[in-house]
PDB file of C-alpha atoms and ligand atoms in Angstrom:
ATOM      1  CA  UNK N   1     -13.067  17.366  54.262  1.00  0.00           C
ATOM      2  CA  UNK N   2     -12.159  20.487  52.797  1.00  0.00           C
ATOM      3  CA  UNK N   3      -8.836  21.304  50.969  1.00  0.00           C
ATOM      4  CA  UNK N   4      -6.169  19.492  48.475  1.00  0.00           C
ATOM      5  CA  UNK N   5      -3.935  18.849  51.432  1.00  0.00           C
ATOM      6  CA  UNK N   6      -6.010  17.583  53.844  1.00  0.00           C
ATOM      7  CA  UNK N   7      -7.298  14.551  51.431  1.00  0.00           C
ATOM      8  CA  UNK N   8      -5.483  11.042  51.854  1.00  0.00           C
ATOM      9  CA  UNK N   9      -2.449  10.596  49.383  1.00  0.00           C
ATOM     10  CA  UNK N  10      -5.076   8.253  47.273  1.00  0.00           C
ATOM     11  CA  UNK N  11      -7.555  11.164  46.422  1.00  0.00           C
ATOM     12  CA  UNK N  12      -4.729  13.918  45.902  1.00  0.00           C
ATOM     13  CA  UNK N  13      -3.365  11.446  43.243  1.00  0.00           C
ATOM     14  CA  UNK N  14      -6.879  11.500  41.756  1.00  0.00           C
ATOM     15  CA  UNK N  15      -7.152  14.810  41.919  1.00  0.00           C
ATOM     16  CA  UNK N  16      -3.676  15.459  40.080  1.00  0.00           C
ATOM     17  CA  UNK N  17      -5.057  13.619  37.241  1.00  0.00           C
ATOM     18  CA  UNK N  18      -8.013  15.020  37.154  1.00  0.00           C
ATOM     19  CA  UNK N  19      -6.340  18.492  36.734  1.00  0.00           C
ATOM     20  CA  UNK N  20      -3.581  16.893  34.312  1.00  0.00           C
ATOM     21  CA  UNK N  21      -7.055  15.643  31.938  1.00  0.00           C
ATOM     22  CA  UNK N  22      -8.389  19.146  32.435  1.00  0.00           C
ATOM     23  CA  UNK N  23      -5.719  20.352  30.167  1.00  0.00           C
ATOM     24  CA  UNK N  24      -6.869  17.816  27.064  1.00  0.00           C
ATOM     25  CA  UNK N  25     -10.280  19.391  27.520  1.00  0.00           C
ATOM     26  CA  UNK N  26     -11.762  20.453  24.221  1.00  0.00           C
ATOM     27  CA  UNK N  27     -13.698  23.607  25.043  1.00  0.00           C
ATOM     28  CA  UNK N  28     -13.760  26.428  22.451  1.00  0.00           C
ATOM     29  CA  UNK N  29     -17.198  27.655  23.181  1.00  0.00           C
ATOM     30  CA  UNK N  30     -17.451  27.564  26.783  1.00  0.00           C
ATOM     31  CA  UNK N  31     -13.513  27.939  27.464  1.00  0.00           C
ATOM     32  CA  UNK N  32     -14.377  25.932  30.776  1.00  0.00           C
ATOM     33  CA  UNK N  33     -11.898  23.286  31.160  1.00  0.00           C
ATOM     34  CA  UNK N  34     -12.957  20.287  33.260  1.00  0.00           C
ATOM     35  CA  UNK N  35     -11.178  16.997  34.066  1.00  0.00           C
ATOM     36  CA  UNK N  36     -12.381  13.853  35.793  1.00  0.00           C
ATOM     37  CA  UNK N  37     -10.591  10.727  37.016  1.00  0.00           C
ATOM     38  CA  UNK N  38     -11.867   7.632  38.202  1.00  0.00           C
ATOM     39  CA  UNK N  39     -10.503   5.036  40.767  1.00  0.00           C
ATOM     40  CA  UNK N  40     -11.892   1.648  39.481  1.00  0.00           C
ATOM     41  CA  UNK N  41     -12.061  -1.097  41.920  1.00  0.00           C
ATOM     42  CA  UNK N  42      -9.503  -2.944  39.745  1.00  0.00           C
ATOM     43  CA  UNK N  43      -6.731  -0.370  40.781  1.00  0.00           C
ATOM     44  CA  UNK N  44      -6.984   1.487  37.446  1.00  0.00           C
ATOM     45  CA  UNK N  45      -7.361   5.083  37.315  1.00  0.00           C
ATOM     46  CA  UNK N  46      -9.029   6.295  34.170  1.00  0.00           C
ATOM     47  CA  UNK N  47      -9.410  10.089  33.466  1.00  0.00           C
ATOM     48  CA  UNK N  48     -11.525  12.153  30.546  1.00  0.00           C
ATOM     49  CA  UNK N  49     -11.978  15.948  29.615  1.00  0.00           C
ATOM     50  CA  UNK N  50     -15.051  17.592  28.448  1.00  0.00           C
ATOM     51  CA  UNK N  51     -15.077  17.368  24.612  1.00  0.00           C
ATOM     52  CA  UNK N  52     -17.404  20.580  23.208  1.00  0.00           C
ATOM     53  CA  UNK N  53     -19.345  20.693  19.955  1.00  0.00           C
ATOM     54  CA  UNK N  54     -20.148  23.565  17.597  1.00  0.00           C
ATOM     55  CA  UNK N  55     -23.923  21.694  18.033  1.00  0.00           C
ATOM     56  CA  UNK N  56     -23.764  22.245  21.243  1.00  0.00           C
ATOM     57  CA  UNK N  57     -26.103  19.541  22.920  1.00  0.00           C
ATOM     58  CA  UNK N  58     -23.801  17.159  21.698  1.00  0.00           C
ATOM     59  CA  UNK N  59     -20.912  18.432  24.200  1.00  0.00           C
ATOM     60  CA  UNK N  60     -19.868  15.479  26.213  1.00  0.00           C
ATOM     61  CA  UNK N  61     -18.713  16.345  29.769  1.00  0.00           C
ATOM     62  CA  UNK N  62     -15.487  15.250  31.739  1.00  0.00           C
ATOM     63  CA  UNK N  63     -16.975  12.929  33.862  1.00  0.00           C
ATOM     64  CA  UNK N  64     -18.994  10.538  31.047  1.00  0.00           C
ATOM     65  CA  UNK N  65     -15.853  10.717  29.154  1.00  0.00           C
ATOM     66  CA  UNK N  66     -14.072   9.492  31.567  1.00  0.00           C
ATOM     67  CA  UNK N  67     -16.797   6.935  32.388  1.00  0.00           C
ATOM     68  CA  UNK N  68     -17.117   5.684  28.464  1.00  0.00           C
ATOM     69  CA  UNK N  69     -13.142   5.440  28.648  1.00  0.00           C
ATOM     70  CA  UNK N  70     -13.002   2.947  31.339  1.00  0.00           C
ATOM     71  CA  UNK N  71     -15.978   0.859  29.766  1.00  0.00           C
ATOM     72  CA  UNK N  72     -14.272   0.565  26.592  1.00  0.00           C
ATOM     73  CA  UNK N  73     -10.616  -0.029  28.156  1.00  0.00           C
ATOM     74  CA  UNK N  74     -11.675  -2.613  30.743  1.00  0.00           C
ATOM     75  CA  UNK N  75     -15.026  -3.607  30.107  1.00  0.00           C
ATOM     76  CA  UNK N  76     -18.606  -3.061  31.502  1.00  0.00           C
ATOM     77  CA  UNK N  77     -18.278  -4.669  34.717  1.00  0.00           C
ATOM     78  CA  UNK N  78     -16.067  -1.987  35.909  1.00  0.00           C
ATOM     79  CA  UNK N  79     -16.944  -0.210  39.310  1.00  0.00           C
ATOM     80  CA  UNK N  80     -16.012   3.079  40.472  1.00  0.00           C
ATOM     81  CA  UNK N  81     -14.815   3.378  43.732  1.00  0.00           C
ATOM     82  CA  UNK N  82     -13.686   6.922  43.736  1.00  0.00           C
ATOM     83  CA  UNK N  83     -14.113  10.212  41.440  1.00  0.00           C
ATOM     84  CA  UNK N  84     -12.059  13.360  41.471  1.00  0.00           C
ATOM     85  CA  UNK N  85     -13.290  16.704  39.526  1.00  0.00           C
ATOM     86  CA  UNK N  86     -11.265  19.563  38.311  1.00  0.00           C
ATOM     87  CA  UNK N  87     -11.182  22.668  36.321  1.00  0.00           C
ATOM     88  CA  UNK N  88      -8.991  25.157  35.047  1.00  0.00           C
ATOM     89  CA  UNK N  89     -11.319  28.072  35.702  1.00  0.00           C
ATOM     90  CA  UNK N  90     -11.087  27.944  39.513  1.00  0.00           C
ATOM     91  CA  UNK N  91     -14.626  27.940  39.567  1.00  0.00           C
ATOM     92  CA  UNK N  92     -17.145  25.294  41.209  1.00  0.00           C
ATOM     93  CA  UNK N  93     -17.748  22.387  39.301  1.00  0.00           C
ATOM     94  CA  UNK N  94     -20.352  19.603  41.001  1.00  0.00           C
ATOM     95  CA  UNK N  95     -20.962  16.944  38.468  1.00  0.00           C
ATOM     96  CA  UNK N  96     -23.978  17.737  36.484  1.00  0.00           C
ATOM     97  CA  UNK N  97     -27.435  15.964  36.980  1.00  0.00           C
ATOM     98  CA  UNK N  98     -27.147  13.909  33.407  1.00  0.00           C
ATOM     99  CA  UNK N  99     -23.439  12.449  34.754  1.00  0.00           C
ATOM    100  CA  UNK N 100     -24.736  11.704  38.059  1.00  0.00           C
ATOM    101  CA  UNK N 101     -27.524   9.869  36.384  1.00  0.00           C
ATOM    102  CA  UNK N 102     -24.969   7.661  34.201  1.00  0.00           C
ATOM    103  CA  UNK N 103     -22.312   7.344  36.744  1.00  0.00           C
ATOM    104  CA  UNK N 104     -24.936   6.052  39.096  1.00  0.00           C
ATOM    105  CA  UNK N 105     -25.031   2.474  37.134  1.00  0.00           C
ATOM    106  CA  UNK N 106     -21.025   2.176  37.714  1.00  0.00           C
ATOM    107  CA  UNK N 107     -19.882   3.970  40.974  1.00  0.00           C
ATOM    108  CA  UNK N 108     -20.434   2.317  44.314  1.00  0.00           C
ATOM    109  CA  UNK N 109     -22.720   4.350  46.557  1.00  0.00           C
ATOM    110  CA  UNK N 110     -20.144   4.965  48.991  1.00  0.00           C
ATOM    111  CA  UNK N 111     -17.479   5.916  46.464  1.00  0.00           C
ATOM    112  CA  UNK N 112     -15.802   9.816  47.362  1.00  0.00           C
ATOM    113  CA  UNK N 113     -16.805  12.452  44.978  1.00  0.00           C
ATOM    114  CA  UNK N 114     -14.073  14.949  45.269  1.00  0.00           C
ATOM    115  CA  UNK N 115     -14.888  18.544  43.119  1.00  0.00           C
ATOM    116  CA  UNK N 116     -14.503  22.128  43.576  1.00  0.00           C
ATOM    117  CA  UNK N 117     -17.340  23.668  45.267  1.00  0.00           C
ATOM    118  CA  UNK N 118     -17.788  27.500  46.235  1.00  0.00           C
ATOM    119  CA  UNK N 119     -16.204  26.620  49.606  1.00  0.00           C
ATOM    120  CA  UNK N 120     -13.660  25.137  48.304  1.00  0.00           C
ATOM    121  CA  UNK N 121     -12.780  21.491  47.369  1.00  0.00           C
ATOM    122  CA  UNK N 122     -15.729  19.123  48.695  1.00  0.00           C
ATOM    123  CA  UNK N 123     -15.568  15.505  49.050  1.00  0.00           C
ATOM    124  CA  UNK N 124     -19.185  13.493  49.544  1.00  0.00           C
ATOM    125  CA  UNK N 125     -20.184   9.962  49.298  1.00  0.00           C
ATOM    126  CA  UNK N 126     -21.687   9.543  45.799  1.00  0.00           C
ATOM    127  CA  UNK N 127     -25.361   8.356  47.294  1.00  0.00           C
ATOM    128  CA  UNK N 128     -25.665  11.823  49.037  1.00  0.00           C
ATOM    129  CA  UNK N 129     -25.172  13.519  45.743  1.00  0.00           C
ATOM    130  CA  UNK N 130     -27.862  11.318  43.779  1.00  0.00           C
ATOM    131  CA  UNK N 131     -29.739   9.639  46.265  1.00  0.00           C
ATOM    132  CA  UNK N 132     -32.456   8.780  43.704  1.00  0.00           C
ATOM    133  CA  UNK N 133     -31.306   7.563  40.947  1.00  0.00           C
ATOM    134  CA  UNK N 134     -33.776   6.375  38.165  1.00  0.00           C
ATOM    135  CA  UNK N 135     -34.121   2.654  37.628  1.00  0.00           C
ATOM    136  CA  UNK N 136     -35.834   0.532  35.418  1.00  0.00           C
ATOM    137  CA  UNK N 137     -37.451  -2.138  37.417  1.00  0.00           C
ATOM    138  CA  UNK N 138     -40.685  -3.619  35.636  1.00  0.00           C
ATOM    139  CA  UNK N 139     -43.196  -5.299  37.327  1.00  0.00           C
TER     140      UNK N 139
HETATM  141  N1  LIG D 201     -18.834  20.186  31.977  1.00  0.00           N
HETATM  142  C1  LIG D 201     -18.251  19.108  32.482  1.00  0.00           C
HETATM  143  O1  LIG D 201     -17.794  18.680  31.918  1.00  0.00           O
HETATM  144  N2  LIG D 201     -18.861  18.264  33.492  1.00  0.00           N
HETATM  145  C2  LIG D 201     -19.729  19.035  34.240  1.00  0.00           C
HETATM  146  O2  LIG D 201     -20.194  18.156  35.337  1.00  0.00           O
HETATM  147  C3  LIG D 201     -20.404  20.107  33.946  1.00  0.00           C
HETATM  148  C4  LIG D 201     -20.421  20.926  32.797  1.00  0.00           C
HETATM  149  C5  LIG D 201     -18.298  20.653  30.773  1.00  0.00           C
HETATM  150  C6  LIG D 201     -19.453  20.993  29.345  1.00  0.00           C
HETATM  151  C7  LIG D 201     -19.182  21.965  28.716  1.00  0.00           C
HETATM  152  O3  LIG D 201     -18.256  21.666  27.909  1.00  0.00           O
HETATM  153  C8  LIG D 201     -18.610  22.713  29.769  1.00  0.00           C
HETATM  154  O4  LIG D 201     -18.036  22.490  31.031  1.00  0.00           O
HETATM  155  C9  LIG D 201     -19.599  24.271  29.934  1.00  0.00           C
HETATM  156  O5  LIG D 201     -20.825  23.779  30.661  1.00  0.00           O
END
């Protein structure tokens, strides 16, 4: 599905939360303000914004910011059933590879992920976005 209005109301609400979170971004170095909102299986919505640092590599993306907030607030058993991402720059912003790997431990494979793409708003299940997560299974 493409476009904000064609989304189910639940996902439209999540997207609005992501946009609102982006207003809180700390992005003085890139100027790229991102917000992410997670819908948890316990019914809660948790959002986060990117927080940059002058030592650039210490920057935290909006998606991980929301996730660590969710775990901190509700504990390690949280599960994400939907994720929305927004930015204030009218640019494409699918979740970066590092965020996908981190999300993989907490998000349901079928969870819809909404993000701004070059073609407009895109939605796809997390498993399509990140099919081969690293797992540690020792023999
Ligand atoms: N950023 C995110 O918040 N999420 C992503 O998935 C990709 C990038 C942030 C990090 C940095 O503050 C800015 O966008 C530019 O890379």
